[in-house]
Coordinates of N, CA and C in Angstrom, one line a residue:
M1 N 0.8 -1.2 0.0 CA 0.0 0.0 0.0 C 0.9 1.2 0.0
P2 N 0.8 2.1 -1.0 CA 1.6 3.3 -1.0 C 1.1 4.3 0.0
S3 N 1.9 5.2 0.4 CA 1.6 6.3 1.3 C 0.8 7.3 0.6
S4 N -0.3 7.8 1.2 CA -1.0 8.9 0.5 C -0.5 10.2 1.1
P5 N -0.7 11.4 0.4 CA -0.1 12.6 0.8 C -0.6 13.2 2.2
G6 N -1.9 12.9 2.5 CA -2.4 13.5 3.7 C -2.2 12.7 5.0
K7 N -1.6 11.6 4.9 CA -1.4 10.7 6.0 C -0.1 11.1 6.8
S8 N -0.1 10.9 8.1 CA 1.0 11.3 8.9 C 1.8 10.0 9.3
L9 N 1.4 8.8 8.8 CA 2.2 7.6 9.2 C 3.3 7.4 8.3
L10 N 4.4 6.9 8.8 CA 5.6 6.6 7.9 C 5.2 5.3 7.1
L11 N 6.1 5.1 6.1 CA 5.8 3.9 5.2 C 5.8 2.6 6.0
F12 N 6.7 2.4 6.9 CA 6.7 1.1 7.6 C 5.7 1.0 8.7
Q13 N 5.0 2.1 9.0 CA 3.9 2.1 10.0 C 2.5 1.9 9.4
E14 N 2.4 1.9 8.1 CA 1.1 1.8 7.5 C 0.4 0.5 7.7
L15 N 1.2 -0.6 7.8 CA 0.7 -1.9 8.0 C 0.7 -2.4 9.4
D16 N 1.1 -1.6 10.3 CA 1.1 -1.9 11.7 C -0.3 -2.1 12.2
A17 N -0.5 -3.1 13.1 CA -1.8 -3.4 13.6 C -2.2 -2.4 14.7
V18 N -1.2 -1.9 15.4 CA -1.5 -0.9 16.5 C -0.7 0.3 16.2
N19 N -1.4 1.5 16.3 CA -0.7 2.8 16.1 C -1.3 3.7 17.1
S20 N -1.0 5.0 17.1 CA -1.4 6.0 18.1 C -2.9 6.2 18.2
S21 N -3.6 5.8 17.1 CA -5.1 6.0 17.2 C -5.8 4.8 17.6
S22 N -5.1 3.7 17.9 CA -5.8 2.4 18.2 C -6.5 2.5 19.6
I23 N -5.9 3.0 20.6 CA -6.5 3.0 22.0 C -7.7 3.9 22.0
P24 N -7.6 5.2 21.4 CA -8.9 6.0 21.4 C -10.0 5.3 20.7
K25 N -9.7 4.6 19.6 CA -10.8 3.8 18.9 C -11.4 2.8 19.8
V26 N -10.5 2.0 20.5 CA -11.0 1.0 21.3 C -11.9 1.6 22.5
Y27 N -11.4 2.7 23.1 CA -12.2 3.4 24.1 C -13.5 3.8 23.6
A28 N -13.6 4.3 22.4 CA -14.8 4.8 21.8 C -15.8 3.6 21.6
C29 N -15.3 2.5 21.1 CA -16.1 1.3 20.9 C -16.6 0.8 22.2
F30 N -15.8 0.7 23.3 CA -16.3 0.3 24.6 C -17.3 1.3 25.2
G31 N -17.1 2.6 24.9 CA -18.1 3.6 25.3 C -19.4 3.4 24.7
I32 N -19.4 3.2 23.4 CA -20.7 2.9 22.6 C -21.3 1.7 23.2
L33 N -20.5 0.6 23.3 CA -21.1 -0.6 23.8 C -21.7 -0.5 25.2
F34 N -21.0 0.1 26.1 CA -21.6 0.2 27.5 C -22.7 1.2 27.5
S35 N -22.7 2.2 26.7 CA -23.9 3.1 26.6 C -25.1 2.4 26.1
L36 N -24.9 1.6 25.1 CA -26.1 0.8 24.6 C -26.6 -0.2 25.6
L37 N -25.7 -0.8 26.3 CA -26.1 -1.7 27.3 C -26.8 -1.0 28.5
G38 N -26.4 0.2 28.8 CA -27.1 1.0 29.8 C -28.5 1.4 29.4
V39 N -28.7 1.6 28.1 CA -30.0 1.9 27.6 C -30.9 0.7 27.4
V40 N -30.3 -0.4 27.0 CA -31.1 -1.6 26.6 C -31.4 -2.5 27.9
S41 N -30.5 -2.5 28.8 CA -30.6 -3.5 29.9 C -31.9 -3.3 30.8
P42 N -32.4 -2.1 31.0 CA -33.7 -2.0 31.7 C -34.8 -2.6 30.9
L43 N -34.7 -2.4 29.6 CA -35.8 -3.0 28.8 C -35.8 -4.5 28.8
L44 N -34.6 -5.1 28.8 CA -34.4 -6.6 28.8 C -34.9 -7.1 30.2
K45 N -34.7 -6.3 31.2 CA -35.1 -6.9 32.6 C -36.6 -6.8 32.8
G46 N -37.3 -6.2 31.8 CA -38.8 -6.1 31.9 C -39.3 -5.0 32.7
V47 N -38.5 -3.9 32.8 CA -38.9 -2.7 33.5 C -39.8 -1.9 32.6
S48 N -40.9 -1.4 33.2 CA -41.9 -0.7 32.3 C -41.3 0.6 31.8
K49 N -41.9 1.1 30.8 CA -41.5 2.4 30.1 C -41.7 3.5 31.1
E50 N -42.8 3.4 31.9 CA -43.1 4.5 32.8 C -42.1 4.6 33.9
A51 N -41.6 3.4 34.4 CA -40.6 3.5 35.4 C -39.3 4.0 34.9
I52 N -38.9 3.6 33.7 CA -37.7 4.2 33.0 C -37.8 5.7 32.9
L53 N -39.0 6.2 32.3 CA -39.1 7.6 32.1 C -39.3 8.4 33.4
S54 N -39.7 7.8 34.4 CA -39.8 8.5 35.7 C -38.5 8.8 36.3
G55 N -37.5 8.0 35.9 CA -36.1 8.3 36.4 C -35.5 9.4 35.7
L56 N -36.0 9.8 34.5 CA -35.4 10.9 33.8 C -36.1 12.3 34.2
S57 N -35.3 13.3 34.1 CA -35.9 14.6 34.4 C -35.5 15.6 33.3
W58 N -36.3 16.6 33.1 CA -36.0 17.6 32.2 C -34.7 18.4 32.6
R59 N -34.5 18.5 33.8 CA -33.2 19.2 34.3 C -32.0 18.5 33.9
S60 N -32.0 17.1 34.1 CA -30.8 16.4 33.7 C -30.6 16.4 32.2
A61 N -31.7 16.3 31.4 CA -31.6 16.4 30.0 C -31.1 17.8 29.5
G62 N -31.5 18.8 30.2 CA -31.1 20.2 29.9 C -29.6 20.3 30.2
Q63 N -29.2 19.8 31.4 CA -27.7 19.8 31.7 C -26.9 19.1 30.7
T64 N -27.3 18.0 30.2 CA -26.6 17.2 29.2 C -26.5 18.0 27.9
L65 N -27.6 18.7 27.5 CA -27.5 19.4 26.3 C -26.6 20.6 26.5
V66 N -26.6 21.3 27.6 CA -25.7 22.5 27.9 C -24.3 22.0 27.9
L67 N -24.0 20.8 28.5 CA -22.6 20.3 28.5 C -22.1 20.0 27.1
L68 N -23.0 19.5 26.3 CA -22.6 19.2 24.9 C -22.3 20.5 24.1
V69 N -23.0 21.5 24.4 CA -22.8 22.9 23.8 C -21.4 23.4 24.4
L70 N -21.2 23.2 25.7 CA -20.0 23.7 26.3 C -18.8 22.9 25.7
M71 N -18.9 21.7 25.4 CA -17.8 21.0 24.7 C -17.5 21.6 23.4
W72 N -18.5 22.0 22.6 CA -18.3 22.6 21.3 C -17.6 23.9 21.5
V73 N -18.1 24.7 22.5 CA -17.5 26.0 22.7 C -16.0 25.8 23.2
Y74 N -15.7 24.8 24.0 CA -14.3 24.5 24.4 C -13.4 24.2 23.2
T75 N -13.9 23.4 22.3 CA -13.0 23.1 21.2 C -12.8 24.4 20.3
S76 N -13.8 25.2 20.2 CA -13.7 26.5 19.5 C -12.8 27.4 20.1
A77 N -12.7 27.4 21.5 CA -11.9 28.4 22.2 C -10.5 27.9 22.4
L78 N -10.1 26.7 22.1 CA -8.7 26.3 22.2 C -7.7 27.1 21.4
E79 N -8.0 27.3 20.2 CA -7.1 28.1 19.4 C -6.9 29.5 19.8
P80 N -8.0 30.3 20.0 CA -7.8 31.7 20.4 C -7.3 31.8 21.8
L81 N -7.8 31.1 22.8 CA -7.5 31.3 24.2 C -6.3 30.5 24.7
G82 N -6.0 29.3 24.0 CA -5.0 28.5 24.4 C -5.5 27.4 25.4
F83 N -4.7 26.3 25.5 CA -5.1 25.2 26.3 C -5.4 25.5 27.8
I84 N -4.5 26.3 28.4 CA -4.7 26.4 29.8 C -5.9 27.2 30.2
L85 N -6.1 28.4 29.6 CA -7.2 29.2 29.9 C -8.5 28.6 29.5
S86 N -8.6 28.0 28.3 CA -9.8 27.5 27.8 C -10.2 26.2 28.6
T87 N -9.2 25.4 29.1 CA -9.5 24.2 29.9 C -10.0 24.6 31.3
M88 N -9.4 25.7 31.9 CA -9.8 26.1 33.2 C -11.3 26.6 33.1
L89 N -11.6 27.4 32.1 CA -13.0 27.9 31.9 C -13.9 26.7 31.7
F90 N -13.5 25.8 30.8 CA -14.4 24.6 30.5 C -14.7 23.8 31.8
L91 N -13.7 23.5 32.6 CA -13.9 22.7 33.8 C -14.8 23.5 34.8
A92 N -14.4 24.7 35.0 CA -15.2 25.6 35.9 C -16.6 25.7 35.5
S93 N -16.9 25.9 34.2 CA -18.2 26.0 33.7 C -19.0 24.7 33.8
G94 N -18.3 23.6 33.6 CA -18.9 22.2 33.7 C -19.3 22.0 35.1
F95 N -18.5 22.3 36.1 CA -18.8 22.1 37.5 C -20.0 23.0 37.9
L96 N -20.1 24.2 37.4 CA -21.2 25.1 37.7 C -22.5 24.6 37.1
I97 N -22.4 24.1 35.9 CA -23.6 23.5 35.2 C -24.1 22.3 36.0
M98 N -23.2 21.5 36.5 CA -23.5 20.3 37.2 C -24.1 20.5 38.6
G99 N -24.1 21.8 39.0 CA -24.7 22.2 40.3 C -23.7 22.5 41.4
E100 N -22.4 22.6 41.2 CA -21.5 22.9 42.3 C -21.5 24.5 42.4
R101 N -21.8 25.0 43.5 CA -22.0 26.4 43.8 C -20.8 27.0 44.6
R102 N -20.0 26.2 45.2 CA -18.9 26.7 46.0 C -17.7 27.1 45.1
W103 N -17.4 28.4 45.0 CA -16.4 28.9 44.2 C -15.0 28.3 44.5
R104 N -14.8 28.1 45.8 CA -13.5 27.6 46.2 C -13.3 26.2 45.6
T105 N -14.4 25.4 45.7 CA -14.3 24.0 45.2 C -14.1 24.0 43.7
V106 N -14.9 24.9 43.0 CA -14.8 25.0 41.5 C -13.3 25.4 41.1
L107 N -12.8 26.4 41.8 CA -11.4 26.8 41.4 C -10.4 25.8 41.8
L108 N -10.5 25.2 43.0 CA -9.5 24.2 43.4 C -9.6 22.9 42.6
A109 N -10.8 22.7 41.9 CA -10.9 21.5 41.1 C -10.5 21.8 39.7
S110 N -10.6 23.0 39.2 CA -10.3 23.2 37.8 C -8.9 23.7 37.5
V111 N -8.4 24.7 38.4 CA -7.1 25.2 38.2 C -6.0 24.2 38.3
P112 N -5.8 23.6 39.5 CA -4.7 22.6 39.6 C -4.8 21.4 38.6
V113 N -6.0 21.0 38.4 CA -6.1 19.8 37.4 C -5.5 20.3 36.1
T114 N -5.9 21.4 35.6 CA -5.5 21.9 34.3 C -3.9 22.1 34.3
L115 N -3.4 22.8 35.4 CA -2.0 23.1 35.4 C -1.1 21.8 35.5
V116 N -1.6 20.8 36.3 CA -0.8 19.5 36.4 C -0.9 18.7 35.1
F117 N -2.0 18.8 34.5 CA -2.2 18.1 33.2 C -1.3 18.7 32.1
W118 N -1.3 20.1 32.1 CA -0.5 20.8 31.1 C 1.0 20.5 31.4
F119 N 1.4 20.5 32.7 CA 2.8 20.2 33.0 C 3.2 18.8 32.5
I120 N 2.4 17.8 32.8 CA 2.7 16.4 32.4 C 2.8 16.3 30.9
M121 N 1.8 16.9 30.2 CA 1.8 16.8 28.7 C 2.9 17.5 28.1
T122 N 3.2 18.7 28.5 CA 4.2 19.6 27.8 C 5.6 19.4 28.3
Q123 N 5.8 19.3 29.6 CA 7.1 19.2 30.1 C 7.7 17.8 30.3
L124 N 6.8 16.9 30.7 CA 7.3 15.5 30.9 C 7.2 14.7 29.6
L125 N 6.1 14.8 28.9 CA 5.9 14.0 27.7 C 6.3 14.7 26.4
G126 N 6.5 16.0 26.4 CA 6.9 16.7 25.2 C 5.8 16.9 24.2
I127 N 4.6 16.9 24.6 CA 3.4 16.9 23.7 C 3.1 18.4 23.5
Y128 N 2.9 18.9 22.3 CA 2.5 20.3 22.1 C 1.1 20.5 22.4
L129 N 0.8 21.5 23.2 CA -0.6 22.0 23.5 C -0.6 23.4 23.1
V130 N -1.6 23.8 22.3 CA -1.7 25.1 21.7 C -1.7 26.2 22.8
P131 N -0.7 27.2 22.7 CA -0.6 28.2 23.7 C -1.7 29.3 23.5
G132 N -2.3 29.4 22.3 CA -3.3 30.4 22.0 C -2.9 31.6 21.4
E133 N -3.7 32.2 20.6 CA -3.4 33.4 19.8 C -3.3 34.6 20.8
L134 N -4.1 34.5 21.9 CA -4.1 35.6 22.9 C -2.7 35.8 23.5
W135 N -1.9 34.8 23.6 CA -0.6 34.8 24.3 C 0.5 34.9 23.3
S136 N 0.3 34.7 22.0 CA 1.3 34.7 21.0 C 1.7 36.0 20.5

């Protein structure tokens, strides 16, 4: 198989069974499988539709939708704001959406996690994380 121009794999890596995208694909498959099992298992146990629907609320559905929009905003903000600032804002906003109201907890959960993750990725592993146009 010849190498195509848009690929980032080297010639000898093209036929490898495992590459850098293998584990995320496996995680995605497991996520889909377990999500489907979570949806289908109550139906297989014979639980009534009313009992299933009574466990759902409009509030949790709204939170889920807002979190999905927040994920889209986060990916859009990575380039202009950079990894550190956009990740701190993303985590803090996510905690607030999920109902955490103590600012100290929100800040202590989002700021150190972001900074430690940034340090591990950039300084220890040498992985490039976008600094952002705001700081460049």
